[in-house]
mmCIF file of C-alpha atoms in Angstrom:
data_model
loop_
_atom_site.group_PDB
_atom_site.id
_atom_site.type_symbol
_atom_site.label_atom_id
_atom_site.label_comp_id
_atom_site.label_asym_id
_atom_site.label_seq_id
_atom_site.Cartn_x
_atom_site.Cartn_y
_atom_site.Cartn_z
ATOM 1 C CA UNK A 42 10.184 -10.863 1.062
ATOM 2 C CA UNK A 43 9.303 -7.455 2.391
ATOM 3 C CA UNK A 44 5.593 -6.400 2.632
ATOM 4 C CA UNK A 45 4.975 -2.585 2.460
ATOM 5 C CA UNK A 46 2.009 -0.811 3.471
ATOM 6 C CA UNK A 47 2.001 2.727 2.082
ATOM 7 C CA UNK A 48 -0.762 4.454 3.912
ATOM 8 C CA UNK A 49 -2.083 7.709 3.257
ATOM 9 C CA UNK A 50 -3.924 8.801 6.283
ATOM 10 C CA UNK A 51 -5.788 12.106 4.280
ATOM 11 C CA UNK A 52 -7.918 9.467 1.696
ATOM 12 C CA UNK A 53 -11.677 8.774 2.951
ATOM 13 C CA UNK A 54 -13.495 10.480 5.569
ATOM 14 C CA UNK A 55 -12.117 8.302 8.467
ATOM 15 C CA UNK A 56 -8.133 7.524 8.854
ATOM 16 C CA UNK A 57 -7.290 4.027 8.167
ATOM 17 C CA UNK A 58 -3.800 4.406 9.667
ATOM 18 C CA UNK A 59 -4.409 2.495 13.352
ATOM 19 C CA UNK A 60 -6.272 -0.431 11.524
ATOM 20 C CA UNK A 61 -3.641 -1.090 8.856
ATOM 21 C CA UNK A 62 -0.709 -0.804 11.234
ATOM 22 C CA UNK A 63 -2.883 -3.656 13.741
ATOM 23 C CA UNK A 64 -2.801 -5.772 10.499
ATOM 24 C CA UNK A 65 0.886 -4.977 9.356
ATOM 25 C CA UNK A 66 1.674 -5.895 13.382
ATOM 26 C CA UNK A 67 -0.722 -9.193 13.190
ATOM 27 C CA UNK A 68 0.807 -10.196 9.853
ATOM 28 C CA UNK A 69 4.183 -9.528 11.135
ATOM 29 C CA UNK A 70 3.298 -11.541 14.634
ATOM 30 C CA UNK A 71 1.584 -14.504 13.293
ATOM 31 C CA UNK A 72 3.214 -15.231 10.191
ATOM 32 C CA UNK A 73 6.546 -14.263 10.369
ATOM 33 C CA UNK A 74 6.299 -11.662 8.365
ATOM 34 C CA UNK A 75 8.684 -8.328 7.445
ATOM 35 C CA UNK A 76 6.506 -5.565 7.266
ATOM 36 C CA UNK A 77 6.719 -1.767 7.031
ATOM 37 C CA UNK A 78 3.970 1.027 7.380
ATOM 38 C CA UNK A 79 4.730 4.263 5.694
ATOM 39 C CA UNK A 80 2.634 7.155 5.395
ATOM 40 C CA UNK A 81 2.435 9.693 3.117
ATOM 41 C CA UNK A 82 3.180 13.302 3.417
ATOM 42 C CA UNK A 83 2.210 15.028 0.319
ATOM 43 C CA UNK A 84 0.747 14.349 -2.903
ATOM 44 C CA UNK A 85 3.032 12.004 -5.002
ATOM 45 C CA UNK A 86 4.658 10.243 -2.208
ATOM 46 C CA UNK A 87 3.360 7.046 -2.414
ATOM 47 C CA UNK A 88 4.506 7.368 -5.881
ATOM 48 C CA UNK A 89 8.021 8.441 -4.633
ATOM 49 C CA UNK A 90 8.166 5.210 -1.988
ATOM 50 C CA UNK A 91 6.570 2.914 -4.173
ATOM 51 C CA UNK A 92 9.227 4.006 -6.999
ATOM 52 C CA UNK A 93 12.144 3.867 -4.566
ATOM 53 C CA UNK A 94 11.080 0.310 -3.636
ATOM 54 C CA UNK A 95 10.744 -1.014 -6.825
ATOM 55 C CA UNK A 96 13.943 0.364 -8.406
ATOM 56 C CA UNK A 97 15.790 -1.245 -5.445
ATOM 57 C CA UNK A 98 15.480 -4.254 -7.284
ATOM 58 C CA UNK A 99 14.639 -6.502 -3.541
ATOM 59 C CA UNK A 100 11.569 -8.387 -3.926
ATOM 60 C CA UNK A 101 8.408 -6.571 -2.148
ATOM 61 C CA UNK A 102 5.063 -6.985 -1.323
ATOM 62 C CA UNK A 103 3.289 -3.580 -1.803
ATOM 63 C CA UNK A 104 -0.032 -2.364 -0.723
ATOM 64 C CA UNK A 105 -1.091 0.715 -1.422
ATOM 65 C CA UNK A 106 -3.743 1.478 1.561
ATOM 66 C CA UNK A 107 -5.824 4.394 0.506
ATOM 67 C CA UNK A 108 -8.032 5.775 -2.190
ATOM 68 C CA UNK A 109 -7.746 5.675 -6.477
ATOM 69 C CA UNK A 110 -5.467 8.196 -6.150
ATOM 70 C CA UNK A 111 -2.283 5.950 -3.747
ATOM 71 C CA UNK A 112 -3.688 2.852 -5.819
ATOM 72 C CA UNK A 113 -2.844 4.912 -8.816
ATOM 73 C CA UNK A 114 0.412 6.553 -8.054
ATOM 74 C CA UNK A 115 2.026 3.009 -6.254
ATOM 75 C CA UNK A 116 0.591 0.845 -9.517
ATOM 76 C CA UNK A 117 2.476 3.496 -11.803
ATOM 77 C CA UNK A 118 5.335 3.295 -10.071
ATOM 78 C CA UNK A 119 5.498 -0.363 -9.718
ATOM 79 C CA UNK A 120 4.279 -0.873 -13.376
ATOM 80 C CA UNK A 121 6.537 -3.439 -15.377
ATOM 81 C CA UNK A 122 8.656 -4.380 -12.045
ATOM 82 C CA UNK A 123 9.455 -8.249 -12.116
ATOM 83 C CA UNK A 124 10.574 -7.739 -8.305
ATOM 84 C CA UNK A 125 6.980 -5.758 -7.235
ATOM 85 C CA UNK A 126 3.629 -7.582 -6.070
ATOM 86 C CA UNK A 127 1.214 -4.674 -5.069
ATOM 87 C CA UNK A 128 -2.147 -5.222 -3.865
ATOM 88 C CA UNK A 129 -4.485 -2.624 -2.384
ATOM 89 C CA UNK A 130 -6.557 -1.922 0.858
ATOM 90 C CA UNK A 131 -9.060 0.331 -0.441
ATOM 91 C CA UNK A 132 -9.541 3.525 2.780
ATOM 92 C CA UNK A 133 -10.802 5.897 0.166
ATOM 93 C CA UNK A 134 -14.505 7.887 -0.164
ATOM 94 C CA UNK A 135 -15.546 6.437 -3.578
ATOM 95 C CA UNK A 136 -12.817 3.241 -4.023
ATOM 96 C CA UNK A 137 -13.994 3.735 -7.662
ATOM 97 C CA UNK A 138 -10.785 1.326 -8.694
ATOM 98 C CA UNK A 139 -12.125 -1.277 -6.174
ATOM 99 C CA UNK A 140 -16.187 -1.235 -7.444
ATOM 100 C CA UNK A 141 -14.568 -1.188 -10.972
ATOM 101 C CA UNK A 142 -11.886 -3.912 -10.705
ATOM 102 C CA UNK A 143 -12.806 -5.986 -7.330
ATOM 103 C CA UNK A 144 -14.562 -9.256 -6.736
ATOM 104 C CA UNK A 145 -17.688 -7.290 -5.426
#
């Protein structure tokens, strides 16, 4: 199984980029792991990657590493996927989805 980290390195007020490709790399390293970092370029990427992935039909590990906006755009592409596991690393200002939905 692939895991995917779609990154957007605009969302928050610092870029999580470096720290999320050291965990891709340690994941990767001490696990065994396939991984993948990919960063966004625009608005609606992460819905464009996320939507490529999961219409490819291989079985993938996504996490959407950003604010409420990637979290929204990869969960609405990924949304009634059988082949699609998405978690999130929240790297936004407000992580609104987080507070609302995490185990805080």
């Amino acid at each position: 199984m692939k895991h995917v980290f779609i990154i957007n390195p605009t969302a928050g007020k610092r870029d999580c980029t470096a720290r999320v490709m050291d965990m891709a790399k340690n994941l990767a390293a001490r696990r065994g792991l396939e991984t993948e970092c990919i960063l966004t370029r625009r608005p609606g990427h992460a819905m464009e990657t996320a939507g490529n992935l999961a219409r490819s039909g291989q079985e993938v590990r996504l996490y959407a590493c950003g604010g409420d906006g990637t979290i929204n755009e990869c969960a609405a592409a990924c949304a009634l996927r059988d082949n699609v596991a998405m978690g999130c690393f929240p790297c936004g200002t407000g992580n609104d989805f987080v507070k609302t939905f995490g185990d805080e």
